[in-house]
């Protein structure tokens, strides 16, 4: 959706409120008071809709907008920008564009990332590539399973379907238990898991998975046996996140990942991202 269309649809707070009303209740919802379907009309100067008999509903109750004093159209604009901007957008830029404080911009984005992180429970299927990415600044500094006593590290485990969806989760070690926990939580048992030769993956068949360890020492890609997709994702996401956020704290790293995964998982239908997010509210 281009900016002109966006503004036409959601240029005013009333447009946005109307949208939320329709998402939550439909066009002519059932009125609990009248015990029948009614048309509802917005009360002037209030975020409340009312039927002809005066029964009221407030569409914002229970949404991320309830306690916010930021205008709805600013929220919608931020949601739209975050979903439409391929490489992500900084709170600084929202601050500049909307003239809100940095804190407000940052808080809105944090809430929107929560919407982006909500996913339907479907497991990854088919060929699934797995890999871990270190965010401590160090190169791959994984040690075999013996790292129980090490201090937690900033690591992201990535799992991606060929041509499909990606899931990224924060883990603290690359020991077997940590990796297996993620695999079992997010990957279908019928999947074929592609991984590198990290020993923690060698027991995957004991959990019921078909799997294949790729030897990166070999320079060629043999048919379907590769982890090019997940490696390509690291190559794009790492510079992207570091460029936009500079410092990535351990507390928020997974929510940044949620944002990237959301855009990636909806890349084939970019026009629907706004609608999907609005439906999550
Ligand atoms: Zn009524």
Coordinates of C-alpha atoms and ligand atoms in Angstrom, one line a residue:
X1 CA 0.0 0.0 0.0
X2 CA 1.4 3.3 -1.0
X3 CA 1.4 6.3 1.4
X4 CA -1.4 8.1 -0.5
X5 CA -3.7 5.1 -0.1
X6 CA -2.8 4.7 3.5
X7 CA -3.6 8.3 4.3
X8 CA -6.9 8.0 2.4
X9 CA -7.9 5.0 4.5
X10 CA -6.4 5.9 7.9
X11 CA -5.7 9.6 7.8
X12 CA -7.9 10.5 10.8
X13 CA -8.4 9.0 14.3
X14 CA -12.0 8.3 13.4
X15 CA -11.0 6.3 10.4
X16 CA -8.7 4.2 12.6
X17 CA -11.3 3.8 15.4
X18 CA -13.8 2.7 12.8
X19 CA -11.4 0.1 11.5
X20 CA -10.8 -1.3 15.0
X21 CA -14.6 -1.3 15.6
X22 CA -15.2 -3.4 12.4
X23 CA -12.3 -5.8 13.2
X24 CA -13.7 -6.4 16.7
X25 CA -17.4 -6.4 16.1
X26 CA -18.1 -6.5 12.3
X27 CA -20.2 -4.0 10.4
X28 CA -23.6 -4.6 12.0
X29 CA -22.8 -6.4 15.3
X30 CA -25.0 -8.1 17.7
X31 CA -26.0 -5.7 20.5
X32 CA -26.1 -7.4 23.9
X33 CA -28.6 -4.8 25.2
X34 CA -31.1 -5.1 22.3
X35 CA -30.5 -8.8 21.8
X36 CA -30.4 -8.3 18.0
X37 CA -28.0 -6.9 15.3
X38 CA -27.8 -3.2 15.3
X39 CA -26.0 -0.4 13.5
X40 CA -23.6 1.5 15.9
X41 CA -22.7 5.1 15.6
X42 CA -19.7 6.8 17.0
X43 CA -20.3 9.3 19.9
X44 CA -18.9 12.7 19.3
X45 CA -15.5 13.3 21.0
X46 CA -15.4 9.9 22.6
X47 CA -13.9 6.6 21.5
X48 CA -17.3 4.9 22.1
X49 CA -19.9 3.5 19.7
X50 CA -23.6 3.4 20.5
X51 CA -26.7 1.7 19.1
X52 CA -29.9 3.6 18.5
X53 CA -31.1 2.5 22.0
X54 CA -28.0 3.9 23.6
X55 CA -26.1 0.7 24.4
X56 CA -22.4 1.4 24.2
X57 CA -19.2 -0.5 23.2
X58 CA -15.7 0.9 23.4
X59 CA -13.6 -0.7 20.7
X60 CA -10.2 0.2 22.3
X61 CA -10.8 -1.7 25.6
X62 CA -8.3 -4.5 26.0
X63 CA -6.2 -3.4 23.0
X64 CA -2.7 -1.9 23.0
X65 CA -4.3 1.5 22.4
X66 CA -6.4 1.6 25.6
X67 CA -4.1 3.5 27.9
X68 CA -2.2 5.4 25.2
X69 CA -2.6 9.1 24.8
X70 CA -0.9 8.9 21.4
X71 CA -3.4 9.6 18.6
X72 CA -4.7 6.4 16.9
X73 CA -3.5 7.7 13.5
X74 CA 0.0 7.9 14.8
X75 CA -0.2 4.2 15.9
X76 CA -1.6 3.2 12.5
X77 CA 1.1 5.1 10.7
X78 CA 3.8 3.5 12.9
X79 CA 2.4 0.0 12.3
X80 CA 2.3 0.7 8.6
X81 CA 5.8 2.0 8.5
X82 CA 7.2 -0.9 10.4
X83 CA 5.6 -3.4 8.2
X84 CA 6.2 -1.6 4.9
X85 CA 9.9 -0.8 5.5
X86 CA 12.0 -3.7 4.4
X87 CA 15.0 -3.2 6.5
X88 CA 13.3 -1.9 9.6
X89 CA 12.9 1.6 11.0
X90 CA 14.4 3.3 14.0
X91 CA 12.5 5.0 16.9
X92 CA 14.5 8.1 16.0
X93 CA 12.8 8.2 12.6
X94 CA 9.3 7.8 14.1
X95 CA 10.2 10.5 16.5
X96 CA 11.1 12.9 13.7
X97 CA 8.3 12.0 11.4
X98 CA 5.5 12.2 13.9
X99 CA 6.9 14.8 16.2
X100 CA 6.4 12.6 19.3
X101 CA 9.0 12.0 22.0
X102 CA 11.6 9.3 21.5
X103 CA 10.1 7.5 24.5
X104 CA 6.7 7.5 22.9
X105 CA 8.0 6.3 19.6
X106 CA 10.0 3.5 21.3
X107 CA 7.1 2.4 23.4
X108 CA 4.8 2.2 20.4
X109 CA 7.3 0.1 18.5
X110 CA 7.8 -2.2 21.4
X111 CA 4.0 -2.9 21.5
X112 CA 3.8 -3.4 17.7
X113 CA 6.7 -5.9 17.9
X114 CA 4.6 -7.9 20.4
X115 CA 1.8 -8.0 17.7
X116 CA 4.4 -9.1 15.2
X117 CA 5.6 -11.9 17.5
X118 CA 2.2 -13.5 17.9
X119 CA 2.1 -16.4 15.6
X120 CA -0.3 -19.2 15.0
X121 CA 1.0 -22.4 16.4
X122 CA 1.8 -24.2 13.1
X123 CA 5.2 -26.1 13.2
X124 CA 7.9 -25.7 10.5
X125 CA 7.6 -28.4 7.9
X126 CA 9.4 -29.9 4.9
X127 CA 13.1 -29.3 4.8
X128 CA 14.0 -27.0 7.7
X129 CA 17.5 -25.5 8.0
X130 CA 18.7 -24.7 11.5
X131 CA 21.7 -22.6 12.7
X132 CA 22.7 -20.4 15.5
X133 CA 24.0 -16.8 15.3
X134 CA 26.1 -15.2 18.0
X135 CA 25.5 -11.6 19.0
X136 CA 28.2 -11.1 21.6
X137 CA 30.6 -9.6 19.0
X138 CA 32.6 -12.8 19.1
X139 CA 32.8 -15.2 16.1
X140 CA 31.3 -18.6 16.6
X141 CA 32.5 -19.3 20.0
X142 CA 30.4 -22.3 20.7
X143 CA 31.7 -25.1 22.8
X144 CA 30.4 -28.6 23.0
X145 CA 27.7 -29.6 25.4
X146 CA 30.0 -29.0 28.4
X147 CA 29.0 -25.4 28.5
X148 CA 26.4 -25.7 31.2
X149 CA 28.3 -23.5 33.6
X150 CA 29.3 -20.8 31.2
X151 CA 27.8 -17.4 31.5
X152 CA 24.8 -17.0 29.3
X153 CA 25.5 -15.7 25.8
X154 CA 23.5 -13.7 23.4
X155 CA 22.6 -16.3 20.8
X156 CA 19.8 -16.6 18.3
X157 CA 18.7 -19.9 17.0
X158 CA 17.2 -19.7 13.5
X159 CA 14.9 -22.3 11.9
X160 CA 13.7 -21.8 8.4
X161 CA 11.6 -23.7 5.9
X162 CA 12.7 -23.8 2.3
X163 CA 10.5 -21.2 0.6
X164 CA 8.5 -20.9 3.8
X165 CA 8.5 -19.4 7.2
X166 CA 11.3 -18.6 9.7
X167 CA 11.3 -18.7 13.5
X168 CA 14.1 -17.1 15.5
X169 CA 14.5 -17.6 19.3
X170 CA 16.9 -16.5 21.9
X171 CA 19.0 -19.2 23.5
X172 CA 21.8 -18.9 26.1
X173 CA 24.0 -21.8 25.1
X174 CA 24.5 -24.0 22.1
X175 CA 24.5 -27.1 24.2
X176 CA 22.4 -30.0 23.2
X177 CA 19.5 -29.4 25.6
X178 CA 19.0 -25.8 24.5
X179 CA 19.0 -26.6 20.8
X180 CA 16.8 -29.7 21.1
X181 CA 14.3 -27.8 23.1
X182 CA 13.8 -25.3 20.3
X183 CA 13.7 -28.0 17.6
X184 CA 11.0 -29.9 19.4
X185 CA 9.0 -26.8 20.1
X186 CA 9.0 -25.4 16.6
X187 CA 9.8 -28.1 14.0
X188 CA 7.4 -30.8 12.9
X189 CA 8.6 -34.4 13.6
X190 CA 8.1 -35.3 9.9
X191 CA 10.5 -32.5 8.8
X192 CA 14.0 -33.1 7.4
X193 CA 16.4 -31.0 9.5
X194 CA 19.5 -29.6 7.8
X195 CA 22.2 -28.5 10.2
X196 CA 26.0 -28.0 10.2
X197 CA 28.3 -30.5 11.9
X198 CA 27.9 -29.1 15.4
X199 CA 27.8 -32.3 17.6
X200 CA 24.8 -31.1 19.5
X201 CA 22.7 -32.0 16.5
X202 CA 24.0 -35.5 16.0
X203 CA 21.3 -37.1 18.1
X204 CA 18.3 -35.5 16.4
X205 CA 17.1 -38.9 15.1
X206 CA 16.7 -40.0 18.7
X207 CA 13.9 -37.4 18.9
X208 CA 12.3 -38.8 15.8
X209 CA 13.7 -36.4 13.2
X210 CA 15.3 -37.2 9.9
X211 CA 18.3 -34.9 9.7
X212 CA 21.5 -34.3 7.8
X213 CA 24.7 -32.6 8.9
X214 CA 26.4 -30.5 6.3
X215 CA 30.1 -30.4 6.1
X216 CA 31.0 -26.8 5.5
X217 CA 34.6 -27.9 4.9
X218 CA 33.4 -29.0 1.5
X219 CA 33.0 -26.1 -0.9
X220 CA 30.2 -27.5 -3.0
X221 CA 26.5 -27.6 -2.4
X222 CA 25.3 -31.1 -3.0
X223 CA 21.7 -31.0 -4.1
X224 CA 19.2 -30.2 -1.4
X225 CA 21.8 -30.6 1.4
X226 CA 22.7 -27.1 2.3
X227 CA 21.9 -24.4 4.8
X228 CA 22.1 -21.5 2.4
X229 CA 18.7 -20.1 3.4
X230 CA 19.4 -19.6 7.0
X231 CA 22.9 -18.3 6.3
X232 CA 21.5 -15.9 3.8
X233 CA 19.1 -14.7 6.5
X234 CA 21.9 -14.1 9.0
X235 CA 23.7 -12.1 6.3
X236 CA 20.8 -9.8 5.9
X237 CA 19.4 -9.5 9.4
X238 CA 22.7 -8.9 11.3
X239 CA 23.8 -5.8 9.4
X240 CA 20.1 -4.7 9.2
X241 CA 19.5 -4.8 13.0
X242 CA 22.9 -3.4 13.8
X243 CA 22.4 -0.6 11.4
X244 CA 19.0 0.4 12.8
X245 CA 19.4 -0.3 16.5
X246 CA 23.2 -0.1 17.0
X247 CA 23.2 -1.7 20.4
X248 CA 21.1 -4.8 20.8
X249 CA 20.3 -5.7 24.4
X250 CA 19.8 -9.2 25.5
X251 CA 16.3 -8.2 26.7
X252 CA 15.0 -7.0 23.4
X253 CA 16.9 -9.0 20.8
X254 CA 14.2 -11.6 20.4
X255 CA 11.6 -8.9 19.8
X256 CA 13.8 -7.4 17.0
X257 CA 13.9 -10.9 15.5
X258 CA 10.1 -11.1 15.7
X259 CA 9.9 -8.0 13.7
X260 CA 12.3 -9.3 11.0
X261 CA 10.6 -12.7 11.0
X262 CA 7.2 -11.1 10.6
X263 CA 8.2 -9.2 7.5
X264 CA 10.0 -12.3 6.1
X265 CA 7.1 -14.6 6.7
X266 CA 4.7 -12.2 5.0
X267 CA 7.1 -11.2 2.2
X268 CA 4.9 -12.8 -0.5
X269 CA 1.9 -10.7 0.5
X270 CA 3.3 -7.3 1.6
X271 CA -0.1 -5.7 1.0
X272 CA -1.7 -7.7 3.8
X273 CA 0.8 -7.0 6.6
X274 CA -1.0 -4.0 7.9
X275 CA -4.3 -5.9 7.9
X276 CA -2.7 -8.9 9.6
X277 CA -1.3 -6.7 12.4
X278 CA -4.5 -4.8 12.9
X279 CA -6.3 -8.1 13.3
X280 CA -3.9 -9.0 16.1
X281 CA -4.9 -6.1 18.2
Ligands
LIG1 ZN1 -28.7 -1.9 21.7

